[in-house]
CSV table of C-alpha atoms in Angstrom, one decimal:
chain,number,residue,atom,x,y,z
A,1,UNK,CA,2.5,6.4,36.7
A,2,UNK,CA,-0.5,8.5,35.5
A,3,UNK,CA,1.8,11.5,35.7
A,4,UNK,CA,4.2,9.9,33.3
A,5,UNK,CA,2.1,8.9,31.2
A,6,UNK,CA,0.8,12.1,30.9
A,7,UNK,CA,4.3,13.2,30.3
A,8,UNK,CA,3.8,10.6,27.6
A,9,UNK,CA,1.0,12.1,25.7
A,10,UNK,CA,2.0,15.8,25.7
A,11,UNK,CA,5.7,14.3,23.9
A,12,UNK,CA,3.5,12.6,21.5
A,13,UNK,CA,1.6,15.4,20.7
A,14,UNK,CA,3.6,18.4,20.1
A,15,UNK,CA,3.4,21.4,17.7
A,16,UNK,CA,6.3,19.6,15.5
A,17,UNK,CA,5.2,18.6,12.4
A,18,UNK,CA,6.9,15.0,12.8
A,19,UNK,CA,4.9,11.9,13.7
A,20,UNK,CA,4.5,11.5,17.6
A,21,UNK,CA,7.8,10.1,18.6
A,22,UNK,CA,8.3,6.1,18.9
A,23,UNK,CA,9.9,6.1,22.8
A,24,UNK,CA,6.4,8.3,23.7
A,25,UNK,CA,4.0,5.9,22.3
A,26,UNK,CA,6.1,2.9,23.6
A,27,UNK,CA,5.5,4.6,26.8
A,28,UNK,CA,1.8,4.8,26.8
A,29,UNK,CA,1.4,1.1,25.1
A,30,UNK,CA,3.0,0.1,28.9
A,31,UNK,CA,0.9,2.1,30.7
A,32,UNK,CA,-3.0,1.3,28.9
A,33,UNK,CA,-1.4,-2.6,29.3
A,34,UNK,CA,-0.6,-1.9,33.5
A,35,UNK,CA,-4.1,-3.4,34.8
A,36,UNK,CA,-4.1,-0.8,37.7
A,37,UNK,CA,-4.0,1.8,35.6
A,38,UNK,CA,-6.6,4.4,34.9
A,39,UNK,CA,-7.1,4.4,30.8
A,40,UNK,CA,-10.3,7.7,31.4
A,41,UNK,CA,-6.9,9.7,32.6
A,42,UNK,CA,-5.1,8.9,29.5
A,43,UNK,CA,-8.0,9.6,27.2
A,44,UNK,CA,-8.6,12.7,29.2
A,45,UNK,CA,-5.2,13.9,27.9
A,46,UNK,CA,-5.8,13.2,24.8
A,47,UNK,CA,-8.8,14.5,24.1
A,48,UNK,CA,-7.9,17.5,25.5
A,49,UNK,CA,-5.2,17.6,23.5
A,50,UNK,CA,-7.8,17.5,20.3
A,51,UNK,CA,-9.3,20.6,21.8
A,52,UNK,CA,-6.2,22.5,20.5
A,53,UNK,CA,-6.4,24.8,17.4
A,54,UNK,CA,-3.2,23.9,16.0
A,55,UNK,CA,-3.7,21.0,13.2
A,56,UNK,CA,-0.5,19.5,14.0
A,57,UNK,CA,-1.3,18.8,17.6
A,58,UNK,CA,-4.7,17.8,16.9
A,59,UNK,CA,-3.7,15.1,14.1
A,60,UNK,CA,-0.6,14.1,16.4
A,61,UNK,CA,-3.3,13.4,19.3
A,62,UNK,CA,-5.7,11.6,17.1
A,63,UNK,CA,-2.4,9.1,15.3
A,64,UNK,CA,-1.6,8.4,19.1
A,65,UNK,CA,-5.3,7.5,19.8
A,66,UNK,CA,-5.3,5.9,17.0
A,67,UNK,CA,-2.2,3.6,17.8
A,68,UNK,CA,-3.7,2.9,21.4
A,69,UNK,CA,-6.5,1.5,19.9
A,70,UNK,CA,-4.6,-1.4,17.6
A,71,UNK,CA,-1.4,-1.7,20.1
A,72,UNK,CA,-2.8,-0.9,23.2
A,73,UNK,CA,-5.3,-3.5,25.7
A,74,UNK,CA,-8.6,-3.8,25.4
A,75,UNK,CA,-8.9,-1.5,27.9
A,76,UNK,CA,-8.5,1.5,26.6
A,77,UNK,CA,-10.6,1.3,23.0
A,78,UNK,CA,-13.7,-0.2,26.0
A,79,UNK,CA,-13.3,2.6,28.0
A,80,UNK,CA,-13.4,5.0,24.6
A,81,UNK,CA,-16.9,3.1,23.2
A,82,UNK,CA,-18.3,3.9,26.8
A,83,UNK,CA,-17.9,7.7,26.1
A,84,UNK,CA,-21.3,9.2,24.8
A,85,UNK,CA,-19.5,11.4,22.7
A,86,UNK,CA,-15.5,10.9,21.6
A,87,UNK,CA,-14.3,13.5,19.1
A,88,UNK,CA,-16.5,16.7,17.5
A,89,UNK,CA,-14.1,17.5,15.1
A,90,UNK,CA,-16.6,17.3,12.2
A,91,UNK,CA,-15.9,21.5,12.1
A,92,UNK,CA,-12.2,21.8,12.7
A,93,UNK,CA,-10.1,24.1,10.8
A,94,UNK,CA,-6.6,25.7,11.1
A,95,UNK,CA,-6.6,28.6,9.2
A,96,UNK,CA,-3.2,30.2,11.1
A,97,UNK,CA,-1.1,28.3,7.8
A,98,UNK,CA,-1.5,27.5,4.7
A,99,UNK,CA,-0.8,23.5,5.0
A,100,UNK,CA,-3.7,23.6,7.7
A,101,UNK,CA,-6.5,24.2,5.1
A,102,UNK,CA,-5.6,20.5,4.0
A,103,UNK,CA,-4.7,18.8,6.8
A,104,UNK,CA,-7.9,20.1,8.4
A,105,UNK,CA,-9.7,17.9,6.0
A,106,UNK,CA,-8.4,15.5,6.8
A,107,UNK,CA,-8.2,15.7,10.6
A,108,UNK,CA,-12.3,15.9,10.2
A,109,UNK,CA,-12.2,12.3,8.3
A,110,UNK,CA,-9.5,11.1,10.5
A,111,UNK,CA,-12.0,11.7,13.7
A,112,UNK,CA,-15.2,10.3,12.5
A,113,UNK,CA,-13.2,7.0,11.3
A,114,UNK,CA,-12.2,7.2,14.7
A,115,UNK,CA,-15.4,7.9,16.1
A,116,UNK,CA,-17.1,5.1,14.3
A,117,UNK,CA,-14.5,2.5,15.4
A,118,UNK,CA,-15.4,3.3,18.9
A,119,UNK,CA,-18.8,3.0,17.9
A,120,UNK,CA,-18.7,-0.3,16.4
A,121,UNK,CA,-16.9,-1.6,19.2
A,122,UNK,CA,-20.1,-0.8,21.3
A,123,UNK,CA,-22.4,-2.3,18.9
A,124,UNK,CA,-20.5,-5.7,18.4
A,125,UNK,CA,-18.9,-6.0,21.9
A,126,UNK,CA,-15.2,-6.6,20.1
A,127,UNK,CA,-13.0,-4.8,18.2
A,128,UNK,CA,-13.5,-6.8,14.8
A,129,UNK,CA,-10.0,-6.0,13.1
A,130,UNK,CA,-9.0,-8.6,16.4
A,131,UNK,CA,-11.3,-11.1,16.5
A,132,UNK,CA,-10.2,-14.9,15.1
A,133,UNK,CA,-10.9,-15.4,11.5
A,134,UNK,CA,-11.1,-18.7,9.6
A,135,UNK,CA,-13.8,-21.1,9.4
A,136,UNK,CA,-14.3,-21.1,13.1
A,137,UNK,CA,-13.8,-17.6,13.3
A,138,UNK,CA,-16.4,-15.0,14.7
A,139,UNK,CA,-18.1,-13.7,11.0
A,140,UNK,CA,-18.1,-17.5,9.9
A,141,UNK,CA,-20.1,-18.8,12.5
A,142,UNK,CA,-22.5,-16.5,12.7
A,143,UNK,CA,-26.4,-17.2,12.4
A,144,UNK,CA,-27.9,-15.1,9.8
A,145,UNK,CA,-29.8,-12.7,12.4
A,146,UNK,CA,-26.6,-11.8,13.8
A,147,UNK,CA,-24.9,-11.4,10.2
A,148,UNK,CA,-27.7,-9.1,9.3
A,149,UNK,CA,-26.8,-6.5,12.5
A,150,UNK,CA,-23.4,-6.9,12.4
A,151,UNK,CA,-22.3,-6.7,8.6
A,152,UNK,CA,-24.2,-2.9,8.2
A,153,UNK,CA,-22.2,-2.3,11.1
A,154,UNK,CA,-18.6,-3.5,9.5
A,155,UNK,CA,-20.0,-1.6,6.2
A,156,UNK,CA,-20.7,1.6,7.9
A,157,UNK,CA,-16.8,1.9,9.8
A,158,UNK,CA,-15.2,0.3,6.4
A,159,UNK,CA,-17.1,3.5,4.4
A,160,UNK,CA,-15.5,6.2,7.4
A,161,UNK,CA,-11.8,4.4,7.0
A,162,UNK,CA,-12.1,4.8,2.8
A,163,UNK,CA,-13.7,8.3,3.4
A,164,UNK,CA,-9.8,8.6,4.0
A,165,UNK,CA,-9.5,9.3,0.6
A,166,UNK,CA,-5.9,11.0,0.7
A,167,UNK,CA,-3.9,10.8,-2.8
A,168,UNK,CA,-0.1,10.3,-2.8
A,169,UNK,CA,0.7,13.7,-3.1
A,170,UNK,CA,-1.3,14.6,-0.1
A,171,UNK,CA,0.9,12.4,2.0
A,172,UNK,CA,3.2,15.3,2.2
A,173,UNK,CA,4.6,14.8,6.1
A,174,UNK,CA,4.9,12.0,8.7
A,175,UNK,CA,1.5,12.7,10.6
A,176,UNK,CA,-0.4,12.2,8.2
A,177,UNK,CA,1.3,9.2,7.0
A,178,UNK,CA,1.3,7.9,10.1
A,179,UNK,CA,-2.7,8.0,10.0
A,180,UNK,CA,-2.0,6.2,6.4
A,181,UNK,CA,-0.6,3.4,7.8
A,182,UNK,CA,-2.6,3.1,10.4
A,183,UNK,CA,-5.5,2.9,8.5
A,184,UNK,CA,-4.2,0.2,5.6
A,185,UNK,CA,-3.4,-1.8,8.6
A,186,UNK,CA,-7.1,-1.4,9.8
A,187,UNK,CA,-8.4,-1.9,5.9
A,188,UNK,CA,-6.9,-5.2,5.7
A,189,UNK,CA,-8.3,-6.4,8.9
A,190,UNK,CA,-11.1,-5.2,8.7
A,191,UNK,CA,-11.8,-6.2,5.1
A,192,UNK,CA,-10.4,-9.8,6.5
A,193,UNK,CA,-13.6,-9.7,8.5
A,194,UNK,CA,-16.0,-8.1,6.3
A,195,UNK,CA,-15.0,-10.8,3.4
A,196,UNK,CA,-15.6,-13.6,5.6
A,197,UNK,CA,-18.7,-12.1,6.5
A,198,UNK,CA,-20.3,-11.8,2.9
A,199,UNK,CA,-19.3,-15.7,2.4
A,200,UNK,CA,-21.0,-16.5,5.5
A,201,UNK,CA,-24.2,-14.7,4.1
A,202,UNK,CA,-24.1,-16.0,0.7
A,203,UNK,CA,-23.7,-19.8,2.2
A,204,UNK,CA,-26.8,-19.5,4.3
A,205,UNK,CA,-28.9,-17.2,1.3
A,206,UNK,CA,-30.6,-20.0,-0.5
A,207,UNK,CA,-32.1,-21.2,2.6
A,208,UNK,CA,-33.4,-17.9,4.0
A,209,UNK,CA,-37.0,-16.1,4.0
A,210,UNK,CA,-37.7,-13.6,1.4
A,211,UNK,CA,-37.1,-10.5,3.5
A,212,UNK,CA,-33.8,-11.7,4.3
A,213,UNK,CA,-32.6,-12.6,1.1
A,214,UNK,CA,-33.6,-8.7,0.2
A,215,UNK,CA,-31.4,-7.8,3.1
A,216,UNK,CA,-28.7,-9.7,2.2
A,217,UNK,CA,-28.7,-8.9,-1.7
A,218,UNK,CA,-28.8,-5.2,-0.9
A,219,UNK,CA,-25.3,-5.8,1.4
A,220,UNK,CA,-23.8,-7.9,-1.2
A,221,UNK,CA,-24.5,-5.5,-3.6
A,222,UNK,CA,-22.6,-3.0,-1.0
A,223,UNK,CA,-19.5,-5.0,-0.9
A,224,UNK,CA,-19.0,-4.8,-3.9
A,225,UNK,CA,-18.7,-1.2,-4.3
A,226,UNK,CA,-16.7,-1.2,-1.3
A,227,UNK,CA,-14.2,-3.8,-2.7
A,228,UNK,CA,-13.7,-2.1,-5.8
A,229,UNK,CA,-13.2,1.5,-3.7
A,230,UNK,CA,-10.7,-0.5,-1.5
A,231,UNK,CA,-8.7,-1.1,-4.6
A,232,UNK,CA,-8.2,2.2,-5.2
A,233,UNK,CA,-7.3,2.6,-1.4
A,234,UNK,CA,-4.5,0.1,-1.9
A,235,UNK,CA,-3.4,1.4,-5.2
A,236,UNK,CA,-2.5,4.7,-3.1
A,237,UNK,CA,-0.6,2.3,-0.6
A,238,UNK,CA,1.7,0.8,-3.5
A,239,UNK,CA,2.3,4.3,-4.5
A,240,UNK,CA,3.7,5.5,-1.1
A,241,UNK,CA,6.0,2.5,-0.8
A,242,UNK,CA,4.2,-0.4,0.2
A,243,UNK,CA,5.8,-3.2,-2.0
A,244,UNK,CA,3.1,-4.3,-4.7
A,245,UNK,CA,4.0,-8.3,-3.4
A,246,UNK,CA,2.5,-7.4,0.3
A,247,UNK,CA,-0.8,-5.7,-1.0
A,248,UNK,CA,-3.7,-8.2,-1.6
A,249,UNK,CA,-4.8,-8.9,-4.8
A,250,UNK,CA,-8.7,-8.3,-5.2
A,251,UNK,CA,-10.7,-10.4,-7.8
A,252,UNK,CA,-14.1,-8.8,-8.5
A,253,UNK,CA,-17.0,-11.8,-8.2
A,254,UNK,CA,-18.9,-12.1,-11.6
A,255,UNK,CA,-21.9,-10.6,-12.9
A,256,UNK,CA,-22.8,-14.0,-13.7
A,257,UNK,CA,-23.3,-14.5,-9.2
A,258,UNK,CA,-25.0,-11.1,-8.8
A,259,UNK,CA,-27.6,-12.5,-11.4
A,260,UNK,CA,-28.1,-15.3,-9.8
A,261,UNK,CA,-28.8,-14.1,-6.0
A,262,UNK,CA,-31.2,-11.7,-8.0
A,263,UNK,CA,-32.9,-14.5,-9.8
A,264,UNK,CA,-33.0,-16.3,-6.5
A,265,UNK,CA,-34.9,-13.5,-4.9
A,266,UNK,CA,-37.2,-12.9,-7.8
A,267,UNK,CA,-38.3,-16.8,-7.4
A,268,UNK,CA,-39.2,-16.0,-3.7
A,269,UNK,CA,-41.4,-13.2,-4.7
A,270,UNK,CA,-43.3,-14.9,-7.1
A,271,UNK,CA,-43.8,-17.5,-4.4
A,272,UNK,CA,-42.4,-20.2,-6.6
A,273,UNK,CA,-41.0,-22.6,-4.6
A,274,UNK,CA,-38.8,-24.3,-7.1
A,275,UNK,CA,-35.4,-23.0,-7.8
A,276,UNK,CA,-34.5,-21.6,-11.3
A,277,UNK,CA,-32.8,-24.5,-12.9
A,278,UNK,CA,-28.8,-22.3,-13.2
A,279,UNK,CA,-25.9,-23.2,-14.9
A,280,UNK,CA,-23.2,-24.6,-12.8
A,281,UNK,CA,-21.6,-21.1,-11.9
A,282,UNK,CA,-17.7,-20.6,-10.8
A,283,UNK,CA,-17.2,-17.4,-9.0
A,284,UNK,CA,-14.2,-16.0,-7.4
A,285,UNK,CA,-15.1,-13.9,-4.1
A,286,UNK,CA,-12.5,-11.3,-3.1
A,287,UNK,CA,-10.8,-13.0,0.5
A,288,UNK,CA,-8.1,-12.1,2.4
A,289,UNK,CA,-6.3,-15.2,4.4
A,290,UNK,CA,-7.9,-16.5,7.5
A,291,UNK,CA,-4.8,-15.2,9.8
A,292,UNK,CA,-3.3,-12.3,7.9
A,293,UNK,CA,0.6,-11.9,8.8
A,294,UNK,CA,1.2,-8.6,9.7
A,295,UNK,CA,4.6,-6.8,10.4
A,296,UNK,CA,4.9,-3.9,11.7
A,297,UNK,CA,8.3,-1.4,11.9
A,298,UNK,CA,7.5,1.8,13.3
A,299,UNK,CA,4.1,3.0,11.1
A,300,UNK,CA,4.8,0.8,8.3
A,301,UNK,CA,2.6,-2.3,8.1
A,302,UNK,CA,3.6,-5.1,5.5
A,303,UNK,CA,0.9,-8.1,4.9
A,304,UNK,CA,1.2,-11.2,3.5
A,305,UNK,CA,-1.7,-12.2,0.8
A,306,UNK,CA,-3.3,-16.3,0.4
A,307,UNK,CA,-5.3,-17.9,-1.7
A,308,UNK,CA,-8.7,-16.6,-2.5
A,309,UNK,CA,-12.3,-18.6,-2.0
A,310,UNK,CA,-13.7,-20.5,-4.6
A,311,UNK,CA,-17.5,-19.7,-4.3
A,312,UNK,CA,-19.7,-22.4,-6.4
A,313,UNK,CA,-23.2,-22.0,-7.4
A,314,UNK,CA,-24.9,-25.4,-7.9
A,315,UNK,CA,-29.1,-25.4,-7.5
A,316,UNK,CA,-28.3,-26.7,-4.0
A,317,UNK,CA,-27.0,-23.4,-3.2
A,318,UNK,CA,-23.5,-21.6,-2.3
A,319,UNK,CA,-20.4,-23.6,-1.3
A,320,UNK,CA,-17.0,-22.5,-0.7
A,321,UNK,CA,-13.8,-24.3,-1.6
A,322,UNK,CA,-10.0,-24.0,-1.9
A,323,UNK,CA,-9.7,-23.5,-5.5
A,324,UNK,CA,-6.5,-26.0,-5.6
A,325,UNK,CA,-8.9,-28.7,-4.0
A,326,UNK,CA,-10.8,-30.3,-7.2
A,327,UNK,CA,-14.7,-30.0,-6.6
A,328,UNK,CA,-16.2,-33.4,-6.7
A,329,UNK,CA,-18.5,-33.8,-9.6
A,330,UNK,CA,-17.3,-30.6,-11.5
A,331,UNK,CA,-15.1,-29.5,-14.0
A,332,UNK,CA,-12.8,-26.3,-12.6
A,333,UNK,CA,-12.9,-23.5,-15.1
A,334,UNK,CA,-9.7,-20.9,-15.3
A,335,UNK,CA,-11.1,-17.2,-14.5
């Protein structure tokens, strides 16, 4: 088995400049989900295969990787957060073509997205565009403490998978395509989480200490520049031939909620202990559904978009609701 799965890996990763074949990376999904078998000998292979100074090869090795990690057990994305070190690619260039000069670039982004999935993995214990989402999902049941470690954490991967930053016409053959689509799966999943995340925080930010609330104004302020760079992400996505209908729809919060977190802050540091008296604010948080639907056909990924939150700002604090459930006691205002 290890010797055909090797077999495996060097058919996924040859010197053609096509994505790695479908029957090859079939192949290797069966043997990372065999529970007797060895997942160190498979990353082995691959990781030798990263050594190579062709940037086809290399970019083939890091797409199967890659696919291992979403398709693939447990198993083998553990085993690759156990490594002290995964890829050093952070200098590779091909200069034996002129195509390599790009692609290098952005083999070197590709790895350190790469590099800081496995990392994340280590630092949460889970691989977070998996874990259960919804109300009694993992970031919605979090205690701030463990919001405050884990959401610089989600921040830091979500910058390395943007970091991406390919334009449509840069997309110019299937391997890199194939790291595309790879990656706008992960964004949605992992933006999924990270959403759910920042409504956690702002649900529990009227009733923490000052220090906290700094912490948690400075990551808010974060997602935001992160949601709006996402957009830009997905507008790339529709251009390639993802159908505008499958992308999410991303509705910036208003200035008007910023304000008031700020406000909330600025009371705590002037030790009054009395809320501002605010205006009953609506504000529309950017959300992906609790259980995204996700198809996938070969490297293509469709996904199918819900409802947004409905955060409200009443002096009691933050509350979310389904904005097509009326909020008792308040008028709903259109955005």
């Amino acid at each position: 088995m290890g010797w055909s799965a090797s077999k495996a890996a060097l058919g996924a990763t040859t010197d053609e400049p096509t994505e790695p074949e479908p029957k090859h990376l079939a192949d290797l999904i069966q043997y990372v989900n065999e529970t007797n078998m060895s997942v160190e000998h498979l990353a082995n292979v691959l990781s030798e295969k990263t050594g190579s100074s062709n940037w086809v090869v290399v970019f083939k090795a890091l797409v199967t990787v890659h696919h291992l990690m979403v398709h693939g057990n447990e198993r083998f994305i553990q085993h690759l957060a156990s490594r002290n070190s995964l890829f050093t690619l952070h200098n590779f260039l091909d200069k034996s073509v002129i195509e390599g000069y790009t692609m290098s670039t952005f083999i070197r982004r590709y790895s350190r997205y790469l590099n800081e999935k496995s990392l994340a993995y280590r630092l949460i214990a889970s691989d977070i565009t998996k874990t259960k989402r919804g109300t009694d999902g993992m970031m919605r049941t979090m205690n701030t403490k463990e919001l405050l470690n884990i959401l610089p954490v989600i921040q830091t991967q979500f910058d390395a998978l943007l970091n991406f930053n390919a334009n449509p016409d840069e997309l110019t053959n299937g391997i890199i395509y194939a790291a595309f689509m790879l990656l706008f799966k992960d964004s949605l999943r992992l933006f999924a989480a990270y959403n759910e995340g920042i409504l956690n925080l702002l649900d529990k930010y009227f009733d923490m200490r000052k220090n906290q609330c700094k912490e948690s104004l400075d990551i808010y302020i974060k997602f935001l520049g992160r949601t709006s760079k996402l957009a830009e992400f997905l507008k790339v996505a529709e251009q390639v031939g993802i159908d505008q209908s499958d992308i999410p729809y991303l509705t910036q919060a208003p200035q008007s909620l910023l304000e008031a977190l700020k406000q909330h802050l600025a009371s705590l540091e002037d030790k009054n202990d009395i809320l501002p008296s605010y205006t009953l604010q609506h504000a529309l948080i950017p959300s992906i559904p609790n259980s995204p639907v996700v198809n996938a056909s070969g490297s293509r990924a469709w996904f199918a978009v819900g409802s947004p939150s409905l955060v409200v700002y009443t002096q009691g604090g933050l509350q979310t609701r389904n904005p097509s459930v009326p909020w008792p006691g308040c008028q709903m205002q259109s955005m």
